[in-house]
Coordinates of N, CA and C in Angstrom, one line a residue:
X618 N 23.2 -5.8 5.7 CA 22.5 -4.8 5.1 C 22.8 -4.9 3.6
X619 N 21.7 -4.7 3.0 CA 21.8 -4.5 1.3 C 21.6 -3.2 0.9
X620 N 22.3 -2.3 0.7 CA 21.7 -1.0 -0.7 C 20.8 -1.6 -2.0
X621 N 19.9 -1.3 -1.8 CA 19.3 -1.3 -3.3 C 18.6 0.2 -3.6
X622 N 19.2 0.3 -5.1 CA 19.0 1.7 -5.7 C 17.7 1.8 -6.3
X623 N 16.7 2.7 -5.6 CA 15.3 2.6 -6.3 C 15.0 3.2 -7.9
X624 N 14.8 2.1 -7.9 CA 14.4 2.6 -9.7 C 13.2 3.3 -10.2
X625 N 13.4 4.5 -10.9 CA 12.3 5.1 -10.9 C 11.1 4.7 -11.7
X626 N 10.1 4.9 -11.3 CA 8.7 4.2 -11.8 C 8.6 4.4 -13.0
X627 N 7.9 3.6 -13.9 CA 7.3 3.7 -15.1 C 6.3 4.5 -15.1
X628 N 5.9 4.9 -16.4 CA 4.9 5.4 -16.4 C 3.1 4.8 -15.9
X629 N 2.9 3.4 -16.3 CA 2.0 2.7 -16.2 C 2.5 1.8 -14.4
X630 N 3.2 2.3 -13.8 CA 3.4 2.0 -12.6 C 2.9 3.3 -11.7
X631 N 3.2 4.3 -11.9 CA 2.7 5.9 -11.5 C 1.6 5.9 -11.7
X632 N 0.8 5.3 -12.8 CA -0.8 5.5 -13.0 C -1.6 4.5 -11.9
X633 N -0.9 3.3 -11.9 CA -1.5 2.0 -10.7 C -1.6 2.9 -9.5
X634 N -0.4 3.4 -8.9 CA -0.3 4.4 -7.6 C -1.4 5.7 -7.5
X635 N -1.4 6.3 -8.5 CA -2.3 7.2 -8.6 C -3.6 6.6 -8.4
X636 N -4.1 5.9 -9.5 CA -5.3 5.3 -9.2 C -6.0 4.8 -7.7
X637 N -4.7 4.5 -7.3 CA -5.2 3.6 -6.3 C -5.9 4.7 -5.2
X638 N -4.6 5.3 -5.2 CA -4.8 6.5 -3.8 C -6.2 7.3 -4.2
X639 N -6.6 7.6 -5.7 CA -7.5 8.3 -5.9 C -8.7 7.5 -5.6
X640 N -9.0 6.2 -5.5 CA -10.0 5.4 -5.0 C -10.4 5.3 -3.9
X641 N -9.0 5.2 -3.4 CA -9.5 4.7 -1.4 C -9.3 6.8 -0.9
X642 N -9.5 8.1 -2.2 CA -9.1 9.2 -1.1 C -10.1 9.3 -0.6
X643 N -11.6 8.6 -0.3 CA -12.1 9.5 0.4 C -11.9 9.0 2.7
X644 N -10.6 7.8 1.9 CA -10.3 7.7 3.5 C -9.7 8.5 4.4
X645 N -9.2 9.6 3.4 CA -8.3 10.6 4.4 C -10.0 11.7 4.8
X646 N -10.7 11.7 4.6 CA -11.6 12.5 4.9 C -11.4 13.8 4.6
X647 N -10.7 13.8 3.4 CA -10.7 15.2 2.2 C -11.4 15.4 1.7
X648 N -11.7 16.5 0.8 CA -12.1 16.8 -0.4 C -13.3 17.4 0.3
X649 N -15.2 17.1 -0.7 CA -16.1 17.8 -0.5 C -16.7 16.7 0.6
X650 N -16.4 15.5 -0.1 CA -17.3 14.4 0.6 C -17.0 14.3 2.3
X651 N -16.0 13.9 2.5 CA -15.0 13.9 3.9 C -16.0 12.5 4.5
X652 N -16.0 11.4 3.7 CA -16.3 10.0 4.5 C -15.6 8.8 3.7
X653 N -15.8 8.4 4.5 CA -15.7 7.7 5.7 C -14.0 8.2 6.8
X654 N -13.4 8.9 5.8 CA -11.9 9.1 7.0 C -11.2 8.4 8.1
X655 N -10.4 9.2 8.6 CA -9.5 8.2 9.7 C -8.5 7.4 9.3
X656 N -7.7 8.2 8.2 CA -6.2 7.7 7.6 C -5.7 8.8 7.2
X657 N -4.5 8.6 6.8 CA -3.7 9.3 6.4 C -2.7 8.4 5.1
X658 N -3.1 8.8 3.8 CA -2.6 7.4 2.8 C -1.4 8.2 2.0
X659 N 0.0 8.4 2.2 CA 0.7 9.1 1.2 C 1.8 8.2 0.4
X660 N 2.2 8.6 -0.6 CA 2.8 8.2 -1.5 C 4.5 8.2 -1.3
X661 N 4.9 7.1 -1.2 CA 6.1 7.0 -1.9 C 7.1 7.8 -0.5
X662 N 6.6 7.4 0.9 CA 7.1 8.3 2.2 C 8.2 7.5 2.6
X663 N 9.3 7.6 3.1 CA 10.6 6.8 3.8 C 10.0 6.9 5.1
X664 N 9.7 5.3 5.6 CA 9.5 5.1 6.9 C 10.7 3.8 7.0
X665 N 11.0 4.0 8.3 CA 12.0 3.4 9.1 C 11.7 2.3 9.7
X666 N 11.5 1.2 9.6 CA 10.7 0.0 10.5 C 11.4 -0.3 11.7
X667 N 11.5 -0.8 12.5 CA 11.8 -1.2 14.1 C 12.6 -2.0 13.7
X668 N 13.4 -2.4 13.9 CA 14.8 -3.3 13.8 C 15.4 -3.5 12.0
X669 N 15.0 -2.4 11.8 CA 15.3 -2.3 10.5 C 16.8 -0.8 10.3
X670 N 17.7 -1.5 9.2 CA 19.0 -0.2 9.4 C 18.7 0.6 8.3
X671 N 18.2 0.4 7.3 CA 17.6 1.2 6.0 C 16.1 1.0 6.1
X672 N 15.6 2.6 6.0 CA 14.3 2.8 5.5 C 13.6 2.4 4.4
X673 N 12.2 2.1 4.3 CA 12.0 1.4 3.5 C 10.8 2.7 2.3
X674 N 10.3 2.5 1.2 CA 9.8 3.3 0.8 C 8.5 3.0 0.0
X675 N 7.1 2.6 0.6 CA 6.3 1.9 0.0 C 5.8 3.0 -0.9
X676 N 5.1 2.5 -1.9 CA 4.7 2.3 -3.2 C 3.3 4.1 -2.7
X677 N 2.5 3.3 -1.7 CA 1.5 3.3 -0.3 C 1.8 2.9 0.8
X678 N 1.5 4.3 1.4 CA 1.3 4.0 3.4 C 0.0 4.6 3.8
X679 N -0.4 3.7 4.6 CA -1.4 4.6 5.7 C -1.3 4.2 6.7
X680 N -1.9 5.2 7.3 CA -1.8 5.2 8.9 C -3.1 5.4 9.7
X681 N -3.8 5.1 10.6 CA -4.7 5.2 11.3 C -4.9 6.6 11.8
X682 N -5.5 7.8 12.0 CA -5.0 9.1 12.7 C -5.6 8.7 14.2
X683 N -5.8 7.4 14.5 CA -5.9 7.2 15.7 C -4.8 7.2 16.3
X684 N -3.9 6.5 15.5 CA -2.5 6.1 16.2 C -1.8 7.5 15.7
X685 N -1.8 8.3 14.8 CA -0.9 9.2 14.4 C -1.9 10.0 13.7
X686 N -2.1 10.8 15.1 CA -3.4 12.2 14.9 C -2.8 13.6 14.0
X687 N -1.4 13.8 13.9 CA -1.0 14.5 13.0 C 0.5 14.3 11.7
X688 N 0.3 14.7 11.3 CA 1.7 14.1 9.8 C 3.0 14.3 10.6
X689 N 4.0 13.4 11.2 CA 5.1 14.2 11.6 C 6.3 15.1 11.0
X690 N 7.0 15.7 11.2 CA 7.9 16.4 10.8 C 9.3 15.6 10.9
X691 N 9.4 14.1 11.7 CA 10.6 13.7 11.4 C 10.7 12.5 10.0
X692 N 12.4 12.4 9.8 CA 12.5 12.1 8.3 C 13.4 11.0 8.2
X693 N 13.5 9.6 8.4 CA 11.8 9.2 8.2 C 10.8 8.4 8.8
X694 N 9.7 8.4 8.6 CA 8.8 8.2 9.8 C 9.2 7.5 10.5
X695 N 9.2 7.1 11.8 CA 9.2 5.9 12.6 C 8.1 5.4 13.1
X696 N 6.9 5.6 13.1 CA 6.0 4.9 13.2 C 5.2 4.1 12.1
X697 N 5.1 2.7 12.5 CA 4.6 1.6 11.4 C 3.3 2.1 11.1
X698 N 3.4 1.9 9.4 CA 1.9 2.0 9.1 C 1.5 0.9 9.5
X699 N -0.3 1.3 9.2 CA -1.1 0.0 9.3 C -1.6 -0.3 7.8
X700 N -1.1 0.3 6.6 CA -1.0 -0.4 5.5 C -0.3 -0.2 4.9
X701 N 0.4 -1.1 3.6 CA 0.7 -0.7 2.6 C 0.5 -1.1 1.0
X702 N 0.9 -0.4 0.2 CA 0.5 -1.3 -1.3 C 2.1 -0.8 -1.6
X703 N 2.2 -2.1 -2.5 CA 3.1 -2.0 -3.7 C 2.7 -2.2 -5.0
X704 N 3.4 -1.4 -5.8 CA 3.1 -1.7 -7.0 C 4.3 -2.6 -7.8
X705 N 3.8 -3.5 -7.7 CA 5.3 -4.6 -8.5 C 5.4 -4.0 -9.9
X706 N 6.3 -4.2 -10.2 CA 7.5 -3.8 -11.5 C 8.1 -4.8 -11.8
X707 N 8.0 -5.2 -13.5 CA 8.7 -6.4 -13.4 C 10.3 -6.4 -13.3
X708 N 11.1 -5.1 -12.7 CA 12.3 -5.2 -12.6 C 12.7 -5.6 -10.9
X709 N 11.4 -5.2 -10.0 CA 11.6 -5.6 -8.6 C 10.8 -6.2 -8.1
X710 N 10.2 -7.1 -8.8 CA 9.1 -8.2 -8.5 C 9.5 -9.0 -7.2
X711 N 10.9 -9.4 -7.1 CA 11.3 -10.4 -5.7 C 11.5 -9.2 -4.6
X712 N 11.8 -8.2 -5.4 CA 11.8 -6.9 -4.1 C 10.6 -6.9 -3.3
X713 N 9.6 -6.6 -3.9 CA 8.0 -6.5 -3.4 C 7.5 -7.6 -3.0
X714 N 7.6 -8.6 -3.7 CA 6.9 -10.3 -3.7 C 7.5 -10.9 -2.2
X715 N 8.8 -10.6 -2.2 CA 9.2 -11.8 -1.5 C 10.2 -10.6 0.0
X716 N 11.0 -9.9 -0.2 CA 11.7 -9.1 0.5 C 10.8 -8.5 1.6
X717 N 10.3 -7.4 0.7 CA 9.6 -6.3 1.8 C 8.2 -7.0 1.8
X718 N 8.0 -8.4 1.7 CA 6.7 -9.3 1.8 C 7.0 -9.7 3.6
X719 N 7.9 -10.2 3.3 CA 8.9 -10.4 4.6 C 9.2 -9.4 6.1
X720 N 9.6 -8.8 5.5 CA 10.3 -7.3 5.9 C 8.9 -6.9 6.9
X721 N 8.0 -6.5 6.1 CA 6.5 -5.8 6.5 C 5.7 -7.1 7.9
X722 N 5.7 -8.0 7.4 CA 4.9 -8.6 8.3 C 5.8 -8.6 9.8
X723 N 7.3 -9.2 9.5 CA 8.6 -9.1 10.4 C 8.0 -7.6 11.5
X724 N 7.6 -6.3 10.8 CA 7.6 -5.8 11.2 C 6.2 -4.9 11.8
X725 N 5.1 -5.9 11.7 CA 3.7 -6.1 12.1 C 2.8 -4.8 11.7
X726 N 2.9 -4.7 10.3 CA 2.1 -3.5 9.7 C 1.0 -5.0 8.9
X727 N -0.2 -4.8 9.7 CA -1.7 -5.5 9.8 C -1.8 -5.8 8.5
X728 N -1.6 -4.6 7.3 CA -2.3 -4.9 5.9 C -1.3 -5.1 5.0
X729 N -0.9 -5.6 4.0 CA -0.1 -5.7 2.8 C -0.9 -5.7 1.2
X730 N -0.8 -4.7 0.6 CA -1.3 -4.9 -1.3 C -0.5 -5.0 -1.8
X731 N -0.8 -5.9 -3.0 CA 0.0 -6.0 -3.8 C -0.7 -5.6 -5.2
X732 N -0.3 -5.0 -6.2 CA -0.7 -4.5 -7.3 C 0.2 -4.7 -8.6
X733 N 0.6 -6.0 -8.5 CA 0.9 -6.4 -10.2 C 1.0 -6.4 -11.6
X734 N 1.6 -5.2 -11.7 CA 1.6 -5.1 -13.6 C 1.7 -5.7 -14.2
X735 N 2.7 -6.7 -14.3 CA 3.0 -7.8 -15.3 C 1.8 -9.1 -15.1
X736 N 1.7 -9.2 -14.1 CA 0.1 -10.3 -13.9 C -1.2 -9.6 -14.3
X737 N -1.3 -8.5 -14.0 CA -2.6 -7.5 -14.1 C -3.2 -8.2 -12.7
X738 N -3.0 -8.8 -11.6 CA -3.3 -9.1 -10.9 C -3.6 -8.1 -9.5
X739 N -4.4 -8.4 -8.7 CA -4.1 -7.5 -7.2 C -4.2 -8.5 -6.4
X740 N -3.8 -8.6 -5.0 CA -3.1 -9.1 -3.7 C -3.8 -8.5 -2.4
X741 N -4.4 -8.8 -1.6 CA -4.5 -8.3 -0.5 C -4.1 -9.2 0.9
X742 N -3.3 -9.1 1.7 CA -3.0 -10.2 2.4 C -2.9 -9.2 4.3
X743 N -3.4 -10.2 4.8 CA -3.4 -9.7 6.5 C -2.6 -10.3 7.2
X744 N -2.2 -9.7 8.0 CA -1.5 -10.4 8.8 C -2.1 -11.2 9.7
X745 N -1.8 -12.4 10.0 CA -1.6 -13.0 11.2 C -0.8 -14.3 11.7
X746 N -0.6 -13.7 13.0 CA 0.2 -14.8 13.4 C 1.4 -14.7 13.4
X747 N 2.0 -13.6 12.8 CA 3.4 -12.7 12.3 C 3.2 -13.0 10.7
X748 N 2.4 -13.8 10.1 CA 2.9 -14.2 8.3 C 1.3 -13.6 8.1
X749 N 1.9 -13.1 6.5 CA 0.4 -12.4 5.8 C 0.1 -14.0 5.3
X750 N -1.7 -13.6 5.1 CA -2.3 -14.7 4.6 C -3.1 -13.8 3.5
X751 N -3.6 -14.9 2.5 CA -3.8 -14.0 1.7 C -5.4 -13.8 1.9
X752 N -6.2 -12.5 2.1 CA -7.5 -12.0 2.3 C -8.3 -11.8 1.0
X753 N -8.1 -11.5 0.0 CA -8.9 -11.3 -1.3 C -7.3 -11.0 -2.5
X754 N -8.1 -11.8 -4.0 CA -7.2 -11.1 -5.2 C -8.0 -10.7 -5.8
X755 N -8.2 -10.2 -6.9 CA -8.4 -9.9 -8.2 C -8.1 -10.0 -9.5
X756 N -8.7 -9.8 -10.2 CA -7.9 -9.2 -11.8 C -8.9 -8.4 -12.8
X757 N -8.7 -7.5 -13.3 CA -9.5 -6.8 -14.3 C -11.2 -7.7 -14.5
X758 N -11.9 -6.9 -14.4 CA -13.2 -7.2 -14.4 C -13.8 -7.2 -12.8
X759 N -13.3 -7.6 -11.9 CA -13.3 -7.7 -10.0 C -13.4 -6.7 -9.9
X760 N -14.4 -6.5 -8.4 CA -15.0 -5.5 -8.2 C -14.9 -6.0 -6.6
X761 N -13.9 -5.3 -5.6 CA -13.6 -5.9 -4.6 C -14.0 -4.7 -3.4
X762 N -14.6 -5.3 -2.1 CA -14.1 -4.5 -0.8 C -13.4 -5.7 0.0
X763 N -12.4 -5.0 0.2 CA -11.3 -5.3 1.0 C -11.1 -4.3 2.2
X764 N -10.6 -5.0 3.5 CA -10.2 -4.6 4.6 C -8.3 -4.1 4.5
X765 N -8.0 -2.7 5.1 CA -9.0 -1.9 5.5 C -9.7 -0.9 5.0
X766 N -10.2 -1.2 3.8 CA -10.8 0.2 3.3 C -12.1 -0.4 2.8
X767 N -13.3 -1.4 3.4 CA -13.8 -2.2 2.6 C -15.4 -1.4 2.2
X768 N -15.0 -0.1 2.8 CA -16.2 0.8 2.6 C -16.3 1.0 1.4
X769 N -15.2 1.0 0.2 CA -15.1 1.6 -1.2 C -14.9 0.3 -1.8
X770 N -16.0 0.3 -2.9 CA -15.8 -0.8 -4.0 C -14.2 -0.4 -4.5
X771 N -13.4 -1.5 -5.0 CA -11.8 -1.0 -5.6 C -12.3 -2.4 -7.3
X772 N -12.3 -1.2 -7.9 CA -12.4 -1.7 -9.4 C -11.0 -2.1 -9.9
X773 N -10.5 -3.3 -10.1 CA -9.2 -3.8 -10.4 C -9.1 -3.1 -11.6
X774 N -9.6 -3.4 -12.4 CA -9.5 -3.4 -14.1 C -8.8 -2.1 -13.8
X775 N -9.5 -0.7 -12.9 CA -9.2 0.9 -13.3 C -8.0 1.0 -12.5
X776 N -7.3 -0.1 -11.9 CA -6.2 0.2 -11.1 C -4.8 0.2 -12.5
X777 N -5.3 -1.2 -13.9 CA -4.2 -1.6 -14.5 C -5.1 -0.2 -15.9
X778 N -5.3 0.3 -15.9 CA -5.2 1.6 -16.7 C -6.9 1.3 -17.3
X779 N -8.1 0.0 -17.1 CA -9.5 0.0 -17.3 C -10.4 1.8 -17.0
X780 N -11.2 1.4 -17.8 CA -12.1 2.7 -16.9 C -12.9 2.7 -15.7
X781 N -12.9 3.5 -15.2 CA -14.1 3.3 -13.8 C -15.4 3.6 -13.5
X782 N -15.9 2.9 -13.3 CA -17.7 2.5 -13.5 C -18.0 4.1 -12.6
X783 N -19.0 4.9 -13.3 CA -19.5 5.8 -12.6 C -20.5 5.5 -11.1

């Protein structure tokens, strides 16, 4: 087992997270619109992975509400998302890139993002076979649908602080 002490986000790391979730919210089927739904996307949740001894703490989780029809009350989750994003930091770049790149597939959660500040880059990779492969990238100016949320255009540029096309 390793402790590693989470470091608290940057400012321009909080805005990536924000952004993101504010793009894909119309998958929790909130707000006025309530479409497309059938997730549950929260921020920065301690879930526990299956042969795992320390919880892990994605950036992004979602979950299917097929598989998990209500939010549980235990702490912390034990059931695997079916996504996640990170937002790389250039101080935990092999944490995200390479560790819980690892860790996540080891642990058969279908989706993995990656959201790169120092590259301005994004990542989308699926699993299969037990190893992600990589499904679509980006970079500022890309205008992507990606699985699983491929109902919503995801504007890179507005993820690394660009504006977003009305």
């Amino acid at each position: 087992g390793e402790l590693v002490r989470k470091t608290m986000p940057s400012a321009k790391h909080s805005a990536a997270q924000g952004r993101l979730r504010e793009v894909l919210g119309d998958y929790e089927g909130s707000g006025v619109r309530r479409r497309p739904g059938g997730w549950w996307l929260l921020p920065d949740v301690e879930v526990l992975l299956e042969q795992a001894r320390l919880p892990v703490r994605p950036d992004l989780a979602g979950w299917l509400r097929t598989r998990m029809p209500v939010l549980p009350d235990e702490f912390p989750v034990t059931l695997r998302p079916d996504w996640v994003c990170e937002v790389v930091s250039p101080k935990n770049g092999r944490r995200d890139t390479v560790v819980k790149f690892q860790d996540y597939a080891r642990a058969g959660i279908p989706h993995y993002w990656l959201v790169d500040l120092e590259q301005t880059e994004f990542s989308a990779f699926w699993l299969t076979d037990g190893h992600y492969a990589l499904q679509a990238e980006g970079k500022p100016g890309d205008t992507l649908r990606v699985e699983p949320f491929e109902m919503v255009e995801l504007p890179i540029g507005y993820l690394f602080g660009g504006r977003r096309s009305a």
